[in-house]
Amino acid sequence: MNMNGSTPKRRENGTKPKVLVTGGSGFIGQHLVAALSAQKQSVRVLDVQQPPSAVWPTEFIRGSILDPDAVRRAMDGVDIVYHLAGIPHFWTADRADFERVNHRGTELVLAAAAERNVSRFVHCSTEAILFPPPGDDAEKCLSLEDMPGPYTRSKFLAEASALQAARNGMPVVIVNPTVPIGPGDHNRTAPTAMLSLFIEKPPMFIMDCILNLVDVRDVATGMILAASRGQIGERYILGGENVTVRELVRRMDLVCGRKTTSFAIPAFAALATGFAAEWFANAVSQKRPLTTAEAVRVALRSIPLSIDKTCDDLGYRPKPIDPALAETIQWLLRPNTAGPVRQSIGSVSVSR
């Protein structure tokens, strides 16, 4: 097992390592699969849904990370694991799903990878667990009690399990994507849902929080760099540019040829909206709401994030976000792209 953080080696016969991507059909996952395939890697995907036809891995296994047999089968002959599978949203009809999928599912994948003695395990976490409670020191070491809701608690515990596996000798590296944007998000993760909503109806009222936007293809590149250059047990933020929501709207206006006048709403109004939307989803619609109380709390906590460590250690060099923003808007405006989907947009962290 590679224990010193050095680059995972090729197999003895000179072939490139076999790669498993859990959640490879998701937004980040499909771009990661595309990047790995472009490098002629042998890629296997484990996911509950089929990958997009434009991004087909070497091998696809339909299955859940909660199914031990499917996970073991997916892990056969694998050298490197990218674990992206999980619930990337702030609402589910059954809140216990967050713990089952994001935390326990991660533990099942870690255990199977340990049995197979993989050479590198890249765990995809989220920026949402990095923000301190209001008024706390930004450098504070956060605990489970600091997490603002069930989604962030499940992701915090999943990352803690990955870090414990690294302390126990597994070659685990953590990556925390920020707010990925780009074309091809057919599942409409929260960032894409937010942009789609802003295109459909320019926002009169905004929660002017800070977002760290990044091209999803840079996130995929950063994950590959983490596998080859990342230090075991370390966390790397895969981000791009810190912007406010007001600045994001301004940049969208430039692409769309319009001028929007927006007003910031106070925190109490945003929280009230989150509670109301979540109550309606739980009690009436049983559909994912526009926002939740937890999503609003995460957004209110948001602070600028630094990628200096990631750049220094991995050679990570994200591109400017304006081209990716324009490309995303153009993709969303295509006639064959499905219309806006009502999804959580109070915070825009995703798992895959």
PDB file of N, CA and C in Angstrom, residues 181 191-203 211 213 244-260 321-322 325-326 328-330 332-333:
ATOM      1  N   ILE A 181     -19.767  24.945 -11.811  1.00  0.00           N
ATOM      2  CA  ILE A 181     -20.670  25.335 -12.885  1.00  0.00           C
ATOM      3  C   ILE A 181     -20.098  24.822 -14.199  1.00  0.00           C
ATOM      4  N   PRO A 191     -26.222  24.478  -7.957  1.00  0.00           N
ATOM      5  CA  PRO A 191     -25.696  25.622  -8.704  1.00  0.00           C
ATOM      6  C   PRO A 191     -26.398  25.835 -10.046  1.00  0.00           C
ATOM      7  N   THR A 192     -26.600  24.742 -10.800  1.00  0.00           N
ATOM      8  CA  THR A 192     -27.261  24.858 -12.093  1.00  0.00           C
ATOM      9  C   THR A 192     -28.712  25.272 -11.926  1.00  0.00           C
ATOM     10  N   ALA A 193     -29.392  24.755 -10.906  1.00  0.00           N
ATOM     11  CA  ALA A 193     -30.774  25.150 -10.648  1.00  0.00           C
ATOM     12  C   ALA A 193     -30.861  26.640 -10.335  1.00  0.00           C
ATOM     13  N   MET A 194     -29.901  27.145  -9.574  1.00  0.00           N
ATOM     14  CA  MET A 194     -29.876  28.576  -9.256  1.00  0.00           C
ATOM     15  C   MET A 194     -29.695  29.410 -10.521  1.00  0.00           C
ATOM     16  N   LEU A 195     -28.722  29.039 -11.361  1.00  0.00           N
ATOM     17  CA  LEU A 195     -28.494  29.784 -12.596  1.00  0.00           C
ATOM     18  C   LEU A 195     -29.718  29.720 -13.503  1.00  0.00           C
ATOM     19  N   SER A 196     -30.337  28.555 -13.589  1.00  0.00           N
ATOM     20  CA  SER A 196     -31.526  28.397 -14.416  1.00  0.00           C
ATOM     21  C   SER A 196     -32.651  29.305 -13.939  1.00  0.00           C
ATOM     22  N   LEU A 197     -32.822  29.375 -12.629  1.00  0.00           N
ATOM     23  CA  LEU A 197     -33.861  30.233 -12.056  1.00  0.00           C
ATOM     24  C   LEU A 197     -33.564  31.698 -12.329  1.00  0.00           C
ATOM     25  N   PHE A 198     -32.312  32.091 -12.206  1.00  0.00           N
ATOM     26  CA  PHE A 198     -31.925  33.478 -12.445  1.00  0.00           C
ATOM     27  C   PHE A 198     -32.093  33.863 -13.922  1.00  0.00           C
ATOM     28  N   ILE A 199     -31.913  32.899 -14.824  1.00  0.00           N
ATOM     29  CA  ILE A 199     -32.136  33.165 -16.245  1.00  0.00           C
ATOM     30  C   ILE A 199     -33.628  33.343 -16.525  1.00  0.00           C
ATOM     31  N   GLU A 200     -34.428  32.449 -15.969  1.00  0.00           N
ATOM     32  CA  GLU A 200     -35.872  32.474 -16.212  1.00  0.00           C
ATOM     33  C   GLU A 200     -36.513  33.741 -15.651  1.00  0.00           C
ATOM     34  N   LYS A 201     -36.077  34.145 -14.465  1.00  0.00           N
ATOM     35  CA  LYS A 201     -36.665  35.312 -13.814  1.00  0.00           C
ATOM     36  C   LYS A 201     -35.566  36.055 -13.074  1.00  0.00           C
ATOM     37  N   PRO A 202     -35.048  37.146 -13.633  1.00  0.00           N
ATOM     38  CA  PRO A 202     -33.992  37.902 -12.951  1.00  0.00           C
ATOM     39  C   PRO A 202     -34.403  38.225 -11.515  1.00  0.00           C
ATOM     40  N   PRO A 203     -33.528  37.956 -10.553  1.00  0.00           N
ATOM     41  CA  PRO A 203     -33.922  38.045  -9.150  1.00  0.00           C
ATOM     42  C   PRO A 203     -34.053  39.485  -8.662  1.00  0.00           C
ATOM     43  N   LEU A 211     -20.068  33.259  -2.840  1.00  0.00           N
ATOM     44  CA  LEU A 211     -19.949  31.964  -3.496  1.00  0.00           C
ATOM     45  C   LEU A 211     -18.536  31.818  -4.043  1.00  0.00           C
ATOM     46  N   LEU A 213     -17.061  30.125  -7.033  1.00  0.00           N
ATOM     47  CA  LEU A 213     -17.444  29.462  -8.279  1.00  0.00           C
ATOM     48  C   LEU A 213     -16.230  28.827  -8.943  1.00  0.00           C
ATOM     49  N   THR A 244     -19.738  37.572  -4.860  1.00  0.00           N
ATOM     50  CA  THR A 244     -21.017  37.696  -4.181  1.00  0.00           C
ATOM     51  C   THR A 244     -22.137  37.338  -5.154  1.00  0.00           C
ATOM     52  N   VAL A 245     -23.313  37.049  -4.612  1.00  0.00           N
ATOM     53  CA  VAL A 245     -24.457  36.757  -5.473  1.00  0.00           C
ATOM     54  C   VAL A 245     -24.789  37.978  -6.328  1.00  0.00           C
ATOM     55  N   ARG A 246     -24.654  39.164  -5.767  1.00  0.00           N
ATOM     56  CA  ARG A 246     -24.919  40.379  -6.541  1.00  0.00           C
ATOM     57  C   ARG A 246     -23.970  40.473  -7.743  1.00  0.00           C
ATOM     58  N   GLU A 247     -22.691  40.136  -7.526  1.00  0.00           N
ATOM     59  CA  GLU A 247     -21.725  40.160  -8.620  1.00  0.00           C
ATOM     60  C   GLU A 247     -22.031  39.067  -9.629  1.00  0.00           C
ATOM     61  N   LEU A 248     -22.487  37.912  -9.169  1.00  0.00           N
ATOM     62  CA  LEU A 248     -22.872  36.842 -10.082  1.00  0.00           C
ATOM     63  C   LEU A 248     -24.016  37.298 -10.985  1.00  0.00           C
ATOM     64  N   VAL A 249     -25.020  37.952 -10.404  1.00  0.00           N
ATOM     65  CA  VAL A 249     -26.143  38.449 -11.200  1.00  0.00           C
ATOM     66  C   VAL A 249     -25.648  39.459 -12.234  1.00  0.00           C
ATOM     67  N   ARG A 250     -24.716  40.325 -11.838  1.00  0.00           N
ATOM     68  CA  ARG A 250     -24.175  41.307 -12.774  1.00  0.00           C
ATOM     69  C   ARG A 250     -23.485  40.618 -13.952  1.00  0.00           C
ATOM     70  N   ARG A 251     -22.703  39.585 -13.665  1.00  0.00           N
ATOM     71  CA  ARG A 251     -22.012  38.874 -14.738  1.00  0.00           C
ATOM     72  C   ARG A 251     -22.990  38.113 -15.625  1.00  0.00           C
ATOM     73  N   MET A 252     -24.044  37.581 -15.043  1.00  0.00           N
ATOM     74  CA  MET A 252     -25.070  36.936 -15.849  1.00  0.00           C
ATOM     75  C   MET A 252     -25.770  37.954 -16.746  1.00  0.00           C
ATOM     76  N   ASP A 253     -25.991  39.158 -16.236  1.00  0.00           N
ATOM     77  CA  ASP A 253     -26.609  40.217 -17.037  1.00  0.00           C
ATOM     78  C   ASP A 253     -25.769  40.521 -18.274  1.00  0.00           C
ATOM     79  N   LEU A 254     -24.444  40.519 -18.107  1.00  0.00           N
ATOM     80  CA  LEU A 254     -23.573  40.802 -19.243  1.00  0.00           C
ATOM     81  C   LEU A 254     -23.729  39.743 -20.336  1.00  0.00           C
ATOM     82  N   VAL A 255     -23.875  38.490 -19.921  1.00  0.00           N
ATOM     83  CA  VAL A 255     -24.045  37.407 -20.896  1.00  0.00           C
ATOM     84  C   VAL A 255     -25.425  37.461 -21.540  1.00  0.00           C
ATOM     85  N   CYS A 256     -26.437  37.769 -20.730  1.00  0.00           N
ATOM     86  CA  CYS A 256     -27.821  37.731 -21.210  1.00  0.00           C
ATOM     87  C   CYS A 256     -28.266  39.045 -21.847  1.00  0.00           C
ATOM     88  N   GLY A 257     -27.433  40.095 -21.777  1.00  0.00           N
ATOM     89  CA  GLY A 257     -27.793  41.370 -22.367  1.00  0.00           C
ATOM     90  C   GLY A 257     -28.938  42.062 -21.664  1.00  0.00           C
ATOM     91  N   ARG A 258     -28.881  42.161 -20.360  1.00  0.00           N
ATOM     92  CA  ARG A 258     -29.942  42.786 -19.589  1.00  0.00           C
ATOM     93  C   ARG A 258     -29.332  43.529 -18.399  1.00  0.00           C
ATOM     94  N   LYS A 259     -30.176  44.204 -17.632  1.00  0.00           N
ATOM     95  CA  LYS A 259     -29.727  44.879 -16.428  1.00  0.00           C
ATOM     96  C   LYS A 259     -30.732  44.618 -15.329  1.00  0.00           C
ATOM     97  N   THR A 260     -30.267  43.982 -14.261  1.00  0.00           N
ATOM     98  CA  THR A 260     -31.135  43.599 -13.156  1.00  0.00           C
ATOM     99  C   THR A 260     -30.850  44.467 -11.939  1.00  0.00           C
ATOM    100  N   ILE A 321     -13.741  32.043 -14.238  1.00  0.00           N
ATOM    101  CA  ILE A 321     -15.061  31.417 -14.249  1.00  0.00           C
ATOM    102  C   ILE A 321     -16.009  32.018 -15.285  1.00  0.00           C
ATOM    103  N   ASP A 322     -15.685  33.182 -15.842  1.00  0.00           N
ATOM    104  CA  ASP A 322     -16.616  33.814 -16.786  1.00  0.00           C
ATOM    105  C   ASP A 322     -16.905  32.954 -18.018  1.00  0.00           C
ATOM    106  N   LEU A 325     -19.275  30.267 -16.960  1.00  0.00           N
ATOM    107  CA  LEU A 325     -20.598  30.824 -16.687  1.00  0.00           C
ATOM    108  C   LEU A 325     -21.362  31.044 -17.990  1.00  0.00           C
ATOM    109  N   ALA A 326     -20.687  31.638 -18.988  1.00  0.00           N
ATOM    110  CA  ALA A 326     -21.334  31.871 -20.278  1.00  0.00           C
ATOM    111  C   ALA A 326     -21.723  30.555 -20.939  1.00  0.00           C
ATOM    112  N   THR A 328     -22.406  27.715 -19.449  1.00  0.00           N
ATOM    113  CA  THR A 328     -23.528  27.141 -18.708  1.00  0.00           C
ATOM    114  C   THR A 328     -24.835  27.795 -19.119  1.00  0.00           C
ATOM    115  N   ILE A 329     -24.824  29.115 -19.217  1.00  0.00           N
ATOM    116  CA  ILE A 329     -26.033  29.841 -19.617  1.00  0.00           C
ATOM    117  C   ILE A 329     -26.458  29.429 -21.016  1.00  0.00           C
ATOM    118  N   GLN A 330     -25.499  29.336 -21.935  1.00  0.00           N
ATOM    119  CA  GLN A 330     -25.823  28.918 -23.299  1.00  0.00           C
ATOM    120  C   GLN A 330     -26.400  27.510 -23.324  1.00  0.00           C
ATOM    121  N   LEU A 332     -28.048  26.042 -20.870  1.00  0.00           N
ATOM    122  CA  LEU A 332     -29.383  26.089 -20.285  1.00  0.00           C
ATOM    123  C   LEU A 332     -30.416  26.672 -21.240  1.00  0.00           C
ATOM    124  N   LEU A 333     -29.990  27.532 -22.154  1.00  0.00           N
ATOM    125  CA  LEU A 333     -30.902  28.166 -23.098  1.00  0.00           C
ATOM    126  C   LEU A 333     -31.149  27.330 -24.347  1.00  0.00           C
TER     127      LEU A 333
END
